[in-house]
Amino acid sequence: MSLSIEQGEEPALLQLRGSLDIYEAESAAKAFRMHLATSAALALDVSGVLSCDAAGAQVLCAAKRSTLEAGRSFVIRRHSPAVAACFARLGLAPQL
């Protein structure tokens, strides 16, 4: 998984590419926490995610929950077919 930050709009957009799976879940969660330490919102672009499993979906759901519980905004601006399919398989499509 690679992560880049697109500045220029507020909040900054975190772009994820590659796999969001059990092998990358911990690094994704850490990146989200680090971003939230300095930002009032978490905006994600997961259109570049090529594969996603239950661990990846869990990381996204946990990021949403913790961001909202902290009184901050959370949005996924762009979805990939892989992320949408994973959430659908898990019955989590409404969470997107």
C-alpha positions as CSV (number, residue, x, y, z in Angstrom):
1,M,0.0,0.0,0.0
2,S,1.2,3.5,-0.7
3,L,-0.2,6.7,0.8
4,S,0.1,10.2,-0.5
5,I,-1.5,13.5,0.6
6,E,-3.2,15.8,-1.9
7,Q,-3.1,19.3,-0.5
8,G,-5.0,22.2,-2.0
9,E,-8.4,21.5,-0.6
10,E,-9.5,21.3,3.0
11,P,-9.3,18.8,4.4
12,A,-6.2,17.3,2.8
13,L,-7.1,14.2,0.8
14,L,-5.2,11.0,1.8
15,Q,-4.9,8.8,-1.3
16,L,-4.4,5.1,-0.8
17,R,-3.1,2.8,-3.6
18,G,-2.4,-0.9,-3.8
19,S,-3.7,-3.4,-1.3
20,L,-5.6,-2.7,1.9
21,D,-5.5,-6.1,3.5
22,I,-4.4,-7.8,6.6
23,Y,-0.7,-7.2,5.7
24,E,-1.2,-3.5,5.3
25,A,-4.0,-2.8,7.9
26,E,-1.6,-1.8,10.7
27,S,0.3,0.7,8.6
28,A,-2.9,2.2,7.2
29,A,-4.3,2.6,10.8
30,K,-1.1,4.2,11.9
31,A,-1.1,6.6,9.0
32,F,-4.7,7.6,9.7
33,R,-3.9,8.3,13.4
34,M,-0.8,10.3,12.5
35,H,-2.9,12.4,10.1
36,L,-5.6,13.0,12.6
37,A,-3.1,14.2,15.2
38,T,-2.6,17.3,13.0
39,S,-5.9,17.6,11.1
40,A,-9.5,18.4,12.0
41,A,-10.8,15.9,9.4
42,L,-10.0,12.6,7.6
43,A,-10.8,12.6,3.9
44,L,-9.9,9.5,1.9
45,D,-9.5,8.6,-1.7
46,V,-9.5,4.8,-2.0
47,S,-10.0,4.7,-5.8
48,G,-6.5,3.3,-6.2
49,V,-7.0,0.4,-3.8
50,L,-6.7,-2.8,-5.9
51,S,-7.6,-5.3,-3.3
52,C,-9.4,-5.1,0.1
53,D,-10.2,-7.7,2.7
54,A,-12.0,-7.8,6.0
55,A,-9.0,-6.3,7.8
56,G,-8.9,-3.4,5.4
57,A,-12.6,-2.8,5.8
58,Q,-12.2,-2.9,9.6
59,V,-9.5,-0.3,9.4
60,L,-11.7,2.0,7.4
61,C,-14.7,1.5,9.7
62,A,-12.5,2.0,12.8
63,A,-11.1,5.2,11.3
64,K,-14.6,6.5,10.6
65,R,-15.8,5.6,14.1
66,S,-12.8,7.1,16.0
67,T,-12.8,10.2,13.8
68,L,-16.5,10.9,14.4
69,E,-16.1,10.1,18.1
70,A,-13.4,12.8,18.3
71,G,-15.9,15.3,16.9
72,R,-14.1,15.5,13.5
73,S,-15.4,14.9,10.0
74,F,-14.8,11.8,8.0
75,V,-15.4,11.2,4.3
76,I,-14.4,8.8,1.6
77,R,-14.5,10.8,-1.6
78,R,-13.7,8.2,-4.1
79,H,-14.2,4.4,-3.9
80,S,-12.5,1.6,-5.9
81,P,-14.5,-1.4,-7.1
82,A,-12.4,-3.6,-4.8
83,V,-13.4,-1.6,-1.7
84,A,-17.0,-1.4,-2.7
85,A,-17.1,-5.2,-3.4
86,C,-15.4,-6.0,0.0
87,F,-17.9,-3.8,1.9
88,A,-20.8,-5.4,0.0
89,R,-19.6,-9.0,0.7
90,L,-19.3,-8.1,4.4
91,G,-22.7,-6.4,4.5
92,L,-21.1,-3.1,5.2
93,A,-22.0,-1.2,2.0
94,P,-24.1,1.4,4.0
95,Q,-21.0,2.3,5.9
96,L,-19.3,3.7,2.8
